C-alpha cells in the first residue's frame, strides 16, 4: 500500500504569519522515514504552490476570500488525483481552511465519505456568525448541505457546492465554540464530543460511539481532519489558537489508532502547526514531532509493536 504526502503551505485562512511553514516543520520531524518504516511506499508530492492574488478585497468581514478559494480549488484537484491513483493521502497544512479543498477533492472520488474533525474548535461559523472573519474558523460551513441557505456566496468559491450531510460528521475535542457555532451544532443535531465528554465517558467510549455513529449502517471511507490545537497547549504550543485543557498524548494517539483499526482511513489532514509561534526550537520540534506521531498512528504504527509473522491478512 502507498501513501501520498501533499504539502499545503498556506496561511490566508487566518491572520497570523508562519503556519505556511507547517509542512516543512512536519517533514523535518521525520515524517517520510516514519511512514517508510511502516512498510508504505511513500510518495511525497512536495508542496503545492498557491498563487498570490493582488486584488482580493474583504467580503463582509472575511479577509482573502478569493485567495483562500483558489488555494482550496488547487488542493481539491491534487487530493482528487492522489486518491484516484490509489494512495492513502496525507495533507500537511497550513491553516484549517484547507480542509475545504481536501474534503471536497476526496468527495469527488468517494462521495459516501464520512468526516471526523478533531479540534478544540468547531470551525463551523458562517461569514455572518464569525467573530473573527477568518475562513479557518468556517471550513465545515462550506461543506454542509444543511447550511446552504445560511451561507452567502463568498467570492472564490463558485467552483464548489456543499455535499456533506450533518449526520456524516463527528467532532472530538471541542472546548472553544462560538455562540453561532453552538446554535448550528444543536440546530443540525451534529454528533460532537467536547473535552468534558471525554472526561465523563473516557476516550475509549467516545471512539466507540463515534465509529458506530458513522459506520454502523455501512462501511465507508473516512476523512480525518486533525487540528493540532486539539492537543493541550503543553504538548502542542506552536499553533495559532491554543486553548487550555486539551487532549493528552495518549488520548490523541488512541483516536488515531482506532481510526487506523477501522481499515477505512482514506485521507487525513494535519493542520495548524505554526513553527513561528513556538517560544523555542524545542517547542516547535515537540509540536511537529507530535504531528508525526499522530500521522504514523493513523497509518498503523502500533504501541503493541508488529512483526511480519503475525501481520494481519486483509
Ligand atoms: N472560532 C474562532 C473563529 O471563528 C477560532 C477558530 C480557530 N480555528 C482553527 N482552525 N484553529 O475565528
Ligand atoms: Mn514566512
Ligand atoms: Mn482549532
Ligand atoms: Mn481547526
PDB file of C-alpha atoms and ligand atoms in Angstrom:
ATOM      1  CA  UNK A   1       0.000   0.000   0.000  1.00  0.00           C
ATOM      2  CA  UNK A   2       1.064   3.556  -0.681  1.00  0.00           C
ATOM      3  CA  UNK A   3       0.785   6.969   0.933  1.00  0.00           C
ATOM      4  CA  UNK A   4       0.769  10.300  -0.861  1.00  0.00           C
ATOM      5  CA  UNK A   5       2.039  13.325   1.046  1.00  0.00           C
ATOM      6  CA  UNK A   6       0.762  16.704  -0.117  1.00  0.00           C
ATOM      7  CA  UNK A   7       2.241  19.836   1.445  1.00  0.00           C
ATOM      8  CA  UNK A   8      -0.050  22.857   1.529  1.00  0.00           C
ATOM      9  CA  UNK A   9       1.983  25.873   2.692  1.00  0.00           C
ATOM     10  CA  UNK A  10      -0.915  28.266   3.101  1.00  0.00           C
ATOM     11  CA  UNK A  11      -1.933  30.746   5.790  1.00  0.00           C
ATOM     12  CA  UNK A  12      -4.573  33.127   4.395  1.00  0.00           C
ATOM     13  CA  UNK A  13      -7.420  31.420   6.232  1.00  0.00           C
ATOM     14  CA  UNK A  14      -6.276  33.343   9.310  1.00  0.00           C
ATOM     15  CA  UNK A  15      -4.245  36.420  10.153  1.00  0.00           C
ATOM     16  CA  UNK A  16      -1.089  35.162  11.887  1.00  0.00           C
ATOM     17  CA  UNK A  17       2.074  34.508   9.888  1.00  0.00           C
ATOM     18  CA  UNK A  18       4.034  31.268   9.961  1.00  0.00           C
ATOM     19  CA  UNK A  19       1.531  28.441   9.541  1.00  0.00           C
ATOM     20  CA  UNK A  20       2.595  28.224   5.879  1.00  0.00           C
ATOM     21  CA  UNK A  21       5.828  26.685   7.236  1.00  0.00           C
ATOM     22  CA  UNK A  22       3.945  23.776   8.815  1.00  0.00           C
ATOM     23  CA  UNK A  23       4.675  21.259   6.032  1.00  0.00           C
ATOM     24  CA  UNK A  24       8.435  21.825   6.296  1.00  0.00           C
ATOM     25  CA  UNK A  25       8.394  21.505  10.100  1.00  0.00           C
ATOM     26  CA  UNK A  26       6.463  18.221   9.910  1.00  0.00           C
ATOM     27  CA  UNK A  27       8.752  16.797   7.218  1.00  0.00           C
ATOM     28  CA  UNK A  28      11.835  17.901   9.214  1.00  0.00           C
ATOM     29  CA  UNK A  29      10.451  15.953  12.186  1.00  0.00           C
ATOM     30  CA  UNK A  30      10.957  12.760  10.159  1.00  0.00           C
ATOM     31  CA  UNK A  31       7.585  12.007   8.596  1.00  0.00           C
ATOM     32  CA  UNK A  32       8.783  10.181   5.481  1.00  0.00           C
ATOM     33  CA  UNK A  33      11.136   7.851   7.390  1.00  0.00           C
ATOM     34  CA  UNK A  34       8.473   7.023   9.945  1.00  0.00           C
ATOM     35  CA  UNK A  35       5.956   6.073   7.260  1.00  0.00           C
ATOM     36  CA  UNK A  36       8.564   4.122   5.271  1.00  0.00           C
ATOM     37  CA  UNK A  37       9.283   2.099   8.442  1.00  0.00           C
ATOM     38  CA  UNK A  38       5.599   1.139   8.490  1.00  0.00           C
ATOM     39  CA  UNK A  39       6.151  -0.514   5.107  1.00  0.00           C
ATOM     40  CA  UNK A  40       4.349   2.032   2.993  1.00  0.00           C
ATOM     41  CA  UNK A  41       5.707   3.147  -0.303  1.00  0.00           C
ATOM     42  CA  UNK A  42       5.766   6.873   0.363  1.00  0.00           C
ATOM     43  CA  UNK A  43       5.140   9.299  -2.477  1.00  0.00           C
ATOM     44  CA  UNK A  44       5.980  12.798  -1.312  1.00  0.00           C
ATOM     45  CA  UNK A  45       4.477  15.091  -3.922  1.00  0.00           C
ATOM     46  CA  UNK A  46       6.159  18.104  -2.328  1.00  0.00           C
ATOM     47  CA  UNK A  47       4.435  21.399  -1.679  1.00  0.00           C
ATOM     48  CA  UNK A  48       1.641  22.782  -3.805  1.00  0.00           C
ATOM     49  CA  UNK A  49       2.190  26.323  -4.960  1.00  0.00           C
ATOM     50  CA  UNK A  50      -0.622  28.744  -4.443  1.00  0.00           C
ATOM     51  CA  UNK A  51      -0.955  31.950  -6.426  1.00  0.00           C
ATOM     52  CA  UNK A  52      -0.753  35.324  -4.778  1.00  0.00           C
ATOM     53  CA  UNK A  53      -3.737  37.354  -5.991  1.00  0.00           C
ATOM     54  CA  UNK A  54      -3.026  41.064  -5.980  1.00  0.00           C
ATOM     55  CA  UNK A  55      -6.639  42.157  -5.832  1.00  0.00           C
ATOM     56  CA  UNK A  56      -8.628  40.353  -3.158  1.00  0.00           C
ATOM     57  CA  UNK A  57     -10.827  42.677  -1.146  1.00  0.00           C
ATOM     58  CA  UNK A  58     -12.670  41.630   2.020  1.00  0.00           C
ATOM     59  CA  UNK A  59     -16.060  40.025   1.592  1.00  0.00           C
ATOM     60  CA  UNK A  60     -18.216  41.236   4.502  1.00  0.00           C
ATOM     61  CA  UNK A  61     -15.608  40.851   7.274  1.00  0.00           C
ATOM     62  CA  UNK A  62     -13.856  37.863   5.646  1.00  0.00           C
ATOM     63  CA  UNK A  63     -10.249  38.562   4.557  1.00  0.00           C
ATOM     64  CA  UNK A  64      -8.615  36.993   1.438  1.00  0.00           C
ATOM     65  CA  UNK A  65     -11.733  35.169   0.167  1.00  0.00           C
ATOM     66  CA  UNK A  66     -10.518  34.665  -3.433  1.00  0.00           C
ATOM     67  CA  UNK A  67      -7.013  33.644  -2.305  1.00  0.00           C
ATOM     68  CA  UNK A  68      -8.445  31.018   0.053  1.00  0.00           C
ATOM     69  CA  UNK A  69     -10.963  29.848  -2.561  1.00  0.00           C
ATOM     70  CA  UNK A  70      -8.328  29.431  -5.268  1.00  0.00           C
ATOM     71  CA  UNK A  71      -5.886  27.597  -2.960  1.00  0.00           C
ATOM     72  CA  UNK A  72      -8.622  25.192  -1.980  1.00  0.00           C
ATOM     73  CA  UNK A  73      -9.604  24.611  -5.593  1.00  0.00           C
ATOM     74  CA  UNK A  74      -5.983  23.641  -6.386  1.00  0.00           C
ATOM     75  CA  UNK A  75      -5.768  21.427  -3.298  1.00  0.00           C
ATOM     76  CA  UNK A  76      -9.042  19.741  -4.195  1.00  0.00           C
ATOM     77  CA  UNK A  77      -7.666  18.767  -7.611  1.00  0.00           C
ATOM     78  CA  UNK A  78      -4.469  17.399  -6.020  1.00  0.00           C
ATOM     79  CA  UNK A  79      -6.327  15.305  -3.420  1.00  0.00           C
ATOM     80  CA  UNK A  80      -8.757  14.069  -6.054  1.00  0.00           C
ATOM     81  CA  UNK A  81      -5.925  12.751  -8.237  1.00  0.00           C
ATOM     82  CA  UNK A  82      -3.907  11.285  -5.334  1.00  0.00           C
ATOM     83  CA  UNK A  83      -6.931   9.306  -4.106  1.00  0.00           C
ATOM     84  CA  UNK A  84      -7.808   8.412  -7.699  1.00  0.00           C
ATOM     85  CA  UNK A  85      -4.296   6.980  -8.135  1.00  0.00           C
ATOM     86  CA  UNK A  86      -4.956   4.649  -5.187  1.00  0.00           C
ATOM     87  CA  UNK A  87      -2.938   6.370  -2.483  1.00  0.00           C
ATOM     88  CA  UNK A  88      -3.957   6.992   1.087  1.00  0.00           C
ATOM     89  CA  UNK A  89      -3.476  10.734   1.217  1.00  0.00           C
ATOM     90  CA  UNK A  90      -1.900  12.885   3.956  1.00  0.00           C
ATOM     91  CA  UNK A  91      -2.367  16.646   3.576  1.00  0.00           C
ATOM     92  CA  UNK A  92       0.040  18.797   5.606  1.00  0.00           C
ATOM     93  CA  UNK A  93      -1.201  22.326   6.383  1.00  0.00           C
ATOM     94  CA  UNK A  94      -1.221  25.171   6.536  1.00  0.00           C
ATOM     95  CA  UNK A  95      -4.281  26.515   8.237  1.00  0.00           C
ATOM     96  CA  UNK A  96      -7.560  24.644   8.648  1.00  0.00           C
ATOM     97  CA  UNK A  97      -9.367  26.461   5.809  1.00  0.00           C
ATOM     98  CA  UNK A  98      -7.536  23.884   3.657  1.00  0.00           C
ATOM     99  CA  UNK A  99      -9.951  21.202   4.808  1.00  0.00           C
ATOM    100  CA  UNK A 100     -12.482  22.714   2.393  1.00  0.00           C
ATOM    101  CA  UNK A 101     -10.435  21.677  -0.632  1.00  0.00           C
ATOM    102  CA  UNK A 102      -9.119  18.496   0.915  1.00  0.00           C
ATOM    103  CA  UNK A 103     -12.538  17.100   1.840  1.00  0.00           C
ATOM    104  CA  UNK A 104     -14.082  18.354  -1.421  1.00  0.00           C
ATOM    105  CA  UNK A 105     -11.370  16.683  -3.533  1.00  0.00           C
ATOM    106  CA  UNK A 106     -11.740  13.478  -1.513  1.00  0.00           C
ATOM    107  CA  UNK A 107     -15.508  13.542  -2.057  1.00  0.00           C
ATOM    108  CA  UNK A 108     -15.011  13.625  -5.836  1.00  0.00           C
ATOM    109  CA  UNK A 109     -13.525  10.116  -5.561  1.00  0.00           C
ATOM    110  CA  UNK A 110     -15.528   8.959  -2.526  1.00  0.00           C
ATOM    111  CA  UNK A 111     -18.994  10.566  -2.497  1.00  0.00           C
ATOM    112  CA  UNK A 112     -20.012   8.496   0.542  1.00  0.00           C
ATOM    113  CA  UNK A 113     -17.127   9.578   2.784  1.00  0.00           C
ATOM    114  CA  UNK A 114     -17.606  10.476   6.436  1.00  0.00           C
ATOM    115  CA  UNK A 115     -15.672  13.142   8.352  1.00  0.00           C
ATOM    116  CA  UNK A 116     -14.023  13.019  11.786  1.00  0.00           C
ATOM    117  CA  UNK A 117     -12.966  16.515  12.916  1.00  0.00           C
ATOM    118  CA  UNK A 118     -10.515  16.512  15.845  1.00  0.00           C
ATOM    119  CA  UNK A 119     -10.167  20.077  17.074  1.00  0.00           C
ATOM    120  CA  UNK A 120     -10.532  22.468  20.016  1.00  0.00           C
ATOM    121  CA  UNK A 121     -12.799  24.450  17.665  1.00  0.00           C
ATOM    122  CA  UNK A 122     -15.830  23.539  15.576  1.00  0.00           C
ATOM    123  CA  UNK A 123     -14.790  25.674  12.558  1.00  0.00           C
ATOM    124  CA  UNK A 124     -18.467  25.885  11.601  1.00  0.00           C
ATOM    125  CA  UNK A 125     -19.003  29.658  11.652  1.00  0.00           C
ATOM    126  CA  UNK A 126     -20.573  31.240   8.594  1.00  0.00           C
ATOM    127  CA  UNK A 127     -19.385  34.648   7.362  1.00  0.00           C
ATOM    128  CA  UNK A 128     -22.375  36.041   9.277  1.00  0.00           C
ATOM    129  CA  UNK A 129     -21.692  34.335  12.629  1.00  0.00           C
ATOM    130  CA  UNK A 130     -17.863  34.501  12.601  1.00  0.00           C
ATOM    131  CA  UNK A 131     -16.419  36.738  15.330  1.00  0.00           C
ATOM    132  CA  UNK A 132     -13.033  36.918  13.526  1.00  0.00           C
ATOM    133  CA  UNK A 133     -13.977  36.699   9.860  1.00  0.00           C
ATOM    134  CA  UNK A 134     -11.200  34.112   9.412  1.00  0.00           C
ATOM    135  CA  UNK A 135     -12.009  31.305   6.987  1.00  0.00           C
ATOM    136  CA  UNK A 136     -10.114  28.663   9.021  1.00  0.00           C
ATOM    137  CA  UNK A 137     -12.982  29.002  11.520  1.00  0.00           C
ATOM    138  CA  UNK A 138     -15.604  28.418   8.778  1.00  0.00           C
ATOM    139  CA  UNK A 139     -14.415  25.364   6.802  1.00  0.00           C
ATOM    140  CA  UNK A 140     -17.194  23.000   7.849  1.00  0.00           C
ATOM    141  CA  UNK A 141     -19.899  25.542   6.946  1.00  0.00           C
ATOM    142  CA  UNK A 142     -18.717  25.391   3.320  1.00  0.00           C
ATOM    143  CA  UNK A 143     -19.073  21.599   3.271  1.00  0.00           C
ATOM    144  CA  UNK A 144     -22.521  21.073   4.785  1.00  0.00           C
ATOM    145  CA  UNK A 145     -25.608  20.804   2.610  1.00  0.00           C
ATOM    146  CA  UNK A 146     -27.855  21.800   5.523  1.00  0.00           C
ATOM    147  CA  UNK A 147     -26.158  25.206   5.845  1.00  0.00           C
ATOM    148  CA  UNK A 148     -26.589  26.100   2.184  1.00  0.00           C
ATOM    149  CA  UNK A 149     -29.279  28.735   2.758  1.00  0.00           C
ATOM    150  CA  UNK A 150     -27.317  30.291   5.672  1.00  0.00           C
ATOM    151  CA  UNK A 151     -24.193  30.719   3.535  1.00  0.00           C
ATOM    152  CA  UNK A 152     -23.744  33.865   1.437  1.00  0.00           C
ATOM    153  CA  UNK A 153     -21.948  33.487  -1.905  1.00  0.00           C
ATOM    154  CA  UNK A 154     -18.297  34.011  -0.958  1.00  0.00           C
ATOM    155  CA  UNK A 155     -16.134  35.133  -3.904  1.00  0.00           C
ATOM    156  CA  UNK A 156     -13.546  32.491  -4.826  1.00  0.00           C
ATOM    157  CA  UNK A 157     -15.751  29.503  -4.006  1.00  0.00           C
ATOM    158  CA  UNK A 158     -18.032  29.226  -7.058  1.00  0.00           C
ATOM    159  CA  UNK A 159     -16.089  26.086  -8.131  1.00  0.00           C
ATOM    160  CA  UNK A 160     -17.675  24.035  -5.314  1.00  0.00           C
ATOM    161  CA  UNK A 161     -21.009  23.271  -3.783  1.00  0.00           C
ATOM    162  CA  UNK A 162     -21.756  21.728  -0.384  1.00  0.00           C
ATOM    163  CA  UNK A 163     -22.039  17.936  -0.418  1.00  0.00           C
ATOM    164  CA  UNK A 164     -21.765  16.647   3.182  1.00  0.00           C
ATOM    165  CA  UNK A 165     -24.718  15.760   5.421  1.00  0.00           C
ATOM    166  CA  UNK A 166     -24.523  16.779   9.063  1.00  0.00           C
ATOM    167  CA  UNK A 167     -25.031  13.126  10.088  1.00  0.00           C
ATOM    168  CA  UNK A 168     -21.770  12.230   8.290  1.00  0.00           C
ATOM    169  CA  UNK A 169     -19.669  14.351  10.658  1.00  0.00           C
ATOM    170  CA  UNK A 170     -18.407  13.838  14.232  1.00  0.00           C
ATOM    171  CA  UNK A 171     -16.328  16.290  16.274  1.00  0.00           C
ATOM    172  CA  UNK A 172     -13.870  15.272  19.010  1.00  0.00           C
ATOM    173  CA  UNK A 173     -12.036  17.584  21.424  1.00  0.00           C
ATOM    174  CA  UNK A 174     -14.197  20.731  21.343  1.00  0.00           C
ATOM    175  CA  UNK A 175     -13.692  23.320  24.080  1.00  0.00           C
ATOM    176  CA  UNK A 176     -13.925  26.728  22.391  1.00  0.00           C
ATOM    177  CA  UNK A 177     -17.190  27.015  20.486  1.00  0.00           C
ATOM    178  CA  UNK A 178     -18.617  30.404  19.450  1.00  0.00           C
ATOM    179  CA  UNK A 179     -22.314  31.165  20.183  1.00  0.00           C
ATOM    180  CA  UNK A 180     -23.356  30.983  16.499  1.00  0.00           C
ATOM    181  CA  UNK A 181     -21.490  27.696  16.164  1.00  0.00           C
ATOM    182  CA  UNK A 182     -23.191  26.233  19.202  1.00  0.00           C
ATOM    183  CA  UNK A 183     -26.559  27.172  17.711  1.00  0.00           C
ATOM    184  CA  UNK A 184     -25.667  25.393  14.433  1.00  0.00           C
ATOM    185  CA  UNK A 185     -24.378  22.246  16.215  1.00  0.00           C
ATOM    186  CA  UNK A 186     -27.614  21.965  18.205  1.00  0.00           C
ATOM    187  CA  UNK A 187     -29.924  23.004  15.355  1.00  0.00           C
ATOM    188  CA  UNK A 188     -28.484  20.377  12.974  1.00  0.00           C
ATOM    189  CA  UNK A 189     -28.124  17.727  15.684  1.00  0.00           C
ATOM    190  CA  UNK A 190     -24.457  17.171  14.898  1.00  0.00           C
ATOM    191  CA  UNK A 191     -22.701  14.485  16.942  1.00  0.00           C
ATOM    192  CA  UNK A 192     -19.865  16.032  18.939  1.00  0.00           C
ATOM    193  CA  UNK A 193     -17.680  15.179  21.909  1.00  0.00           C
ATOM    194  CA  UNK A 194     -16.268  18.055  23.929  1.00  0.00           C
ATOM    195  CA  UNK A 195     -13.324  17.697  26.316  1.00  0.00           C
ATOM    196  CA  UNK A 196     -15.935  17.446  29.059  1.00  0.00           C
ATOM    197  CA  UNK A 197     -17.492  14.468  27.270  1.00  0.00           C
ATOM    198  CA  UNK A 198     -14.045  12.848  27.106  1.00  0.00           C
ATOM    199  CA  UNK A 199     -13.643  13.493  30.858  1.00  0.00           C
ATOM    200  CA  UNK A 200     -17.007  11.842  31.537  1.00  0.00           C
ATOM    201  CA  UNK A 201     -17.026   8.942  29.104  1.00  0.00           C
ATOM    202  CA  UNK A 202     -13.353   8.223  28.521  1.00  0.00           C
ATOM    203  CA  UNK A 203     -11.736   8.262  25.083  1.00  0.00           C
ATOM    204  CA  UNK A 204     -12.424   4.549  24.517  1.00  0.00           C
ATOM    205  CA  UNK A 205     -16.196   5.036  24.718  1.00  0.00           C
ATOM    206  CA  UNK A 206     -16.024   8.276  22.706  1.00  0.00           C
ATOM    207  CA  UNK A 207     -14.351   6.417  19.820  1.00  0.00           C
ATOM    208  CA  UNK A 208     -16.804   3.533  20.063  1.00  0.00           C
ATOM    209  CA  UNK A 209     -19.784   5.898  19.734  1.00  0.00           C
ATOM    210  CA  UNK A 210     -18.047   7.950  17.014  1.00  0.00           C
ATOM    211  CA  UNK A 211     -17.310   4.957  14.804  1.00  0.00           C
ATOM    212  CA  UNK A 212     -20.698   3.433  15.482  1.00  0.00           C
ATOM    213  CA  UNK A 213     -22.427   6.683  14.512  1.00  0.00           C
ATOM    214  CA  UNK A 214     -20.535   6.900  11.218  1.00  0.00           C
ATOM    215  CA  UNK A 215     -20.052   3.266  10.210  1.00  0.00           C
ATOM    216  CA  UNK A 216     -22.762   1.107  11.775  1.00  0.00           C
ATOM    217  CA  UNK A 217     -25.128   1.342   8.793  1.00  0.00           C
ATOM    218  CA  UNK A 218     -22.385   0.888   6.224  1.00  0.00           C
ATOM    219  CA  UNK A 219     -18.614   0.817   5.953  1.00  0.00           C
ATOM    220  CA  UNK A 220     -17.310   3.860   4.088  1.00  0.00           C
ATOM    221  CA  UNK A 221     -14.147   5.900   3.573  1.00  0.00           C
ATOM    222  CA  UNK A 222     -13.042   8.092   6.475  1.00  0.00           C
ATOM    223  CA  UNK A 223     -11.666  11.603   6.143  1.00  0.00           C
ATOM    224  CA  UNK A 224      -9.783  12.566   9.321  1.00  0.00           C
ATOM    225  CA  UNK A 225      -9.251  16.304   9.711  1.00  0.00           C
ATOM    226  CA  UNK A 226      -6.859  16.725  12.630  1.00  0.00           C
ATOM    227  CA  UNK A 227      -6.147  20.200  14.008  1.00  0.00           C
ATOM    228  CA  UNK A 228      -3.021  20.073  16.198  1.00  0.00           C
ATOM    229  CA  UNK A 229      -4.689  22.547  18.604  1.00  0.00           C
ATOM    230  CA  UNK A 230      -6.944  19.693  19.747  1.00  0.00           C
ATOM    231  CA  UNK A 231      -3.964  18.716  21.937  1.00  0.00           C
ATOM    232  CA  UNK A 232      -3.253  20.508  25.148  1.00  0.00           C
ATOM    233  CA  UNK A 233      -1.008  23.560  24.566  1.00  0.00           C
ATOM    234  CA  UNK A 234       1.595  21.987  26.875  1.00  0.00           C
ATOM    235  CA  UNK A 235       2.067  19.341  24.140  1.00  0.00           C
ATOM    236  CA  UNK A 236       1.381  21.452  21.043  1.00  0.00           C
ATOM    237  CA  UNK A 237       2.420  25.016  21.846  1.00  0.00           C
ATOM    238  CA  UNK A 238       3.323  26.059  18.276  1.00  0.00           C
ATOM    239  CA  UNK A 239      -0.154  26.809  16.959  1.00  0.00           C
ATOM    240  CA  UNK A 240      -2.207  29.931  16.311  1.00  0.00           C
ATOM    241  CA  UNK A 241      -5.262  29.469  18.516  1.00  0.00           C
ATOM    242  CA  UNK A 242      -4.254  27.342  21.529  1.00  0.00           C
ATOM    243  CA  UNK A 243      -6.904  26.547  24.160  1.00  0.00           C
ATOM    244  CA  UNK A 244      -6.136  25.109  27.600  1.00  0.00           C
ATOM    245  CA  UNK A 245      -7.500  21.755  28.680  1.00  0.00           C
ATOM    246  CA  UNK A 246      -6.860  19.766  25.504  1.00  0.00           C
ATOM    247  CA  UNK A 247      -6.229  16.142  24.599  1.00  0.00           C
ATOM    248  CA  UNK A 248      -3.494  14.240  26.368  1.00  0.00           C
ATOM    249  CA  UNK A 249      -0.838  12.491  24.294  1.00  0.00           C
ATOM    250  CA  UNK A 250      -2.468   9.125  24.951  1.00  0.00           C
ATOM    251  CA  UNK A 251      -5.972  10.338  24.060  1.00  0.00           C
ATOM    252  CA  UNK A 252      -4.731  11.769  20.749  1.00  0.00           C
ATOM    253  CA  UNK A 253      -2.833   8.617  19.847  1.00  0.00           C
ATOM    254  CA  UNK A 254      -5.785   6.429  20.834  1.00  0.00           C
ATOM    255  CA  UNK A 255      -8.065   8.380  18.466  1.00  0.00           C
ATOM    256  CA  UNK A 256      -5.558   7.838  15.637  1.00  0.00           C
ATOM    257  CA  UNK A 257      -5.135   4.111  16.424  1.00  0.00           C
ATOM    258  CA  UNK A 258      -8.867   3.473  16.489  1.00  0.00           C
ATOM    259  CA  UNK A 259      -9.291   5.191  13.134  1.00  0.00           C
ATOM    260  CA  UNK A 260      -6.476   3.074  11.685  1.00  0.00           C
ATOM    261  CA  UNK A 261      -8.065  -0.078  13.074  1.00  0.00           C
ATOM    262  CA  UNK A 262     -11.218   0.500  11.010  1.00  0.00           C
ATOM    263  CA  UNK A 263      -9.128  -0.029   7.862  1.00  0.00           C
ATOM    264  CA  UNK A 264     -11.159   2.785   6.286  1.00  0.00           C
ATOM    265  CA  UNK A 265      -8.905   5.838   6.569  1.00  0.00           C
ATOM    266  CA  UNK A 266      -8.663   7.337   3.095  1.00  0.00           C
ATOM    267  CA  UNK A 267      -7.472  10.950   3.543  1.00  0.00           C
ATOM    268  CA  UNK A 268      -6.156  12.817   6.571  1.00  0.00           C
ATOM    269  CA  UNK A 269      -5.322  16.479   7.157  1.00  0.00           C
ATOM    270  CA  UNK A 270      -2.791  17.586   9.776  1.00  0.00           C
ATOM    271  CA  UNK A 271      -3.143  21.333  10.144  1.00  0.00           C
ATOM    272  CA  UNK A 272      -2.302  24.442  12.184  1.00  0.00           C
ATOM    273  CA  UNK A 273       1.314  23.602  13.114  1.00  0.00           C
ATOM    274  CA  UNK A 274       2.872  27.089  13.171  1.00  0.00           C
ATOM    275  CA  UNK A 275       6.658  26.963  13.691  1.00  0.00           C
ATOM    276  CA  UNK A 276       6.891  30.755  14.024  1.00  0.00           C
ATOM    277  CA  UNK A 277       4.733  30.735  17.160  1.00  0.00           C
ATOM    278  CA  UNK A 278       6.832  28.290  19.199  1.00  0.00           C
ATOM    279  CA  UNK A 279       8.625  30.029  22.085  1.00  0.00           C
ATOM    280  CA  UNK A 280      11.767  27.968  21.385  1.00  0.00           C
ATOM    281  CA  UNK A 281      13.055  25.444  18.860  1.00  0.00           C
ATOM    282  CA  UNK A 282      12.189  22.748  21.428  1.00  0.00           C
ATOM    283  CA  UNK A 283       8.563  23.917  21.445  1.00  0.00           C
ATOM    284  CA  UNK A 284       8.427  23.792  17.652  1.00  0.00           C
ATOM    285  CA  UNK A 285      10.064  20.350  17.490  1.00  0.00           C
ATOM    286  CA  UNK A 286       7.686  18.977  20.137  1.00  0.00           C
ATOM    287  CA  UNK A 287       4.657  20.203  18.190  1.00  0.00           C
ATOM    288  CA  UNK A 288       5.907  18.894  14.837  1.00  0.00           C
ATOM    289  CA  UNK A 289       7.000  15.600  16.420  1.00  0.00           C
ATOM    290  CA  UNK A 290       3.520  15.186  17.860  1.00  0.00           C
ATOM    291  CA  UNK A 291       2.066  15.766  14.391  1.00  0.00           C
ATOM    292  CA  UNK A 292       4.288  12.977  13.028  1.00  0.00           C
ATOM    293  CA  UNK A 293       3.196  10.648  15.852  1.00  0.00           C
ATOM    294  CA  UNK A 294      -0.492  11.270  15.065  1.00  0.00           C
ATOM    295  CA  UNK A 295       0.024  10.654  11.350  1.00  0.00           C
ATOM    296  CA  UNK A 296       2.074   7.481  11.967  1.00  0.00           C
ATOM    297  CA  UNK A 297      -0.528   6.130  14.416  1.00  0.00           C
ATOM    298  CA  UNK A 298      -3.350   6.904  11.986  1.00  0.00           C
ATOM    299  CA  UNK A 299      -1.476   4.869   9.383  1.00  0.00           C
ATOM    300  CA  UNK A 300      -0.813   1.880  11.593  1.00  0.00           C
ATOM    301  CA  UNK A 301       2.099   2.492  13.918  1.00  0.00           C
ATOM    302  CA  UNK A 302       1.155   0.449  16.946  1.00  0.00           C
ATOM    303  CA  UNK A 303       2.125   0.679  20.610  1.00  0.00           C
ATOM    304  CA  UNK A 304       1.943  -3.107  20.684  1.00  0.00           C
ATOM    305  CA  UNK A 305       4.713  -3.466  18.133  1.00  0.00           C
ATOM    306  CA  UNK A 306       4.408  -5.526  14.962  1.00  0.00           C
ATOM    307  CA  UNK A 307       6.277  -8.221  13.081  1.00  0.00           C
ATOM    308  CA  UNK A 308       5.908  -9.945   9.732  1.00  0.00           C
ATOM    309  CA  UNK A 309       4.883 -13.397  11.000  1.00  0.00           C
ATOM    310  CA  UNK A 310       1.853 -12.078  12.857  1.00  0.00           C
ATOM    311  CA  UNK A 311       0.828  -9.480  10.292  1.00  0.00           C
ATOM    312  CA  UNK A 312      -2.924  -9.382   9.822  1.00  0.00           C
ATOM    313  CA  UNK A 313      -4.025 -10.552   6.388  1.00  0.00           C
ATOM    314  CA  UNK A 314      -6.813  -8.454   4.858  1.00  0.00           C
TER     315      UNK A 314
HETATM  316  N1  LIG B   1     -13.847  30.120  16.413  1.00  0.00           N
HETATM  317  C1  LIG B   1     -12.787  31.034  16.123  1.00  0.00           C
HETATM  318  C2  LIG B   1     -13.029  31.750  14.791  1.00  0.00           C
HETATM  319  O1  LIG B   1     -14.003  31.507  14.131  1.00  0.00           O
HETATM  320  C3  LIG B   1     -11.452  30.327  16.119  1.00  0.00           C
HETATM  321  C4  LIG B   1     -11.282  29.329  15.015  1.00  0.00           C
HETATM  322  C5  LIG B   1      -9.956  28.612  15.086  1.00  0.00           C
HETATM  323  N2  LIG B   1      -9.835  27.671  14.012  1.00  0.00           N
HETATM  324  C6  LIG B   1      -8.772  26.932  13.756  1.00  0.00           C
HETATM  325  N3  LIG B   1      -8.799  26.170  12.668  1.00  0.00           N
HETATM  326  N4  LIG B   1      -7.715  26.925  14.528  1.00  0.00           N
HETATM  327  O2  LIG B   1     -12.241  32.544  14.378  1.00  0.00           O
HETATM  328 MN1  LIG B   2       7.237  33.272   6.359  1.00  0.00          MN
HETATM  329 MN1  LIG B   3      -8.617  24.571  16.181  1.00  0.00          MN
HETATM  330 MN1  LIG B   4      -9.495  23.820  13.203  1.00  0.00          MN
END
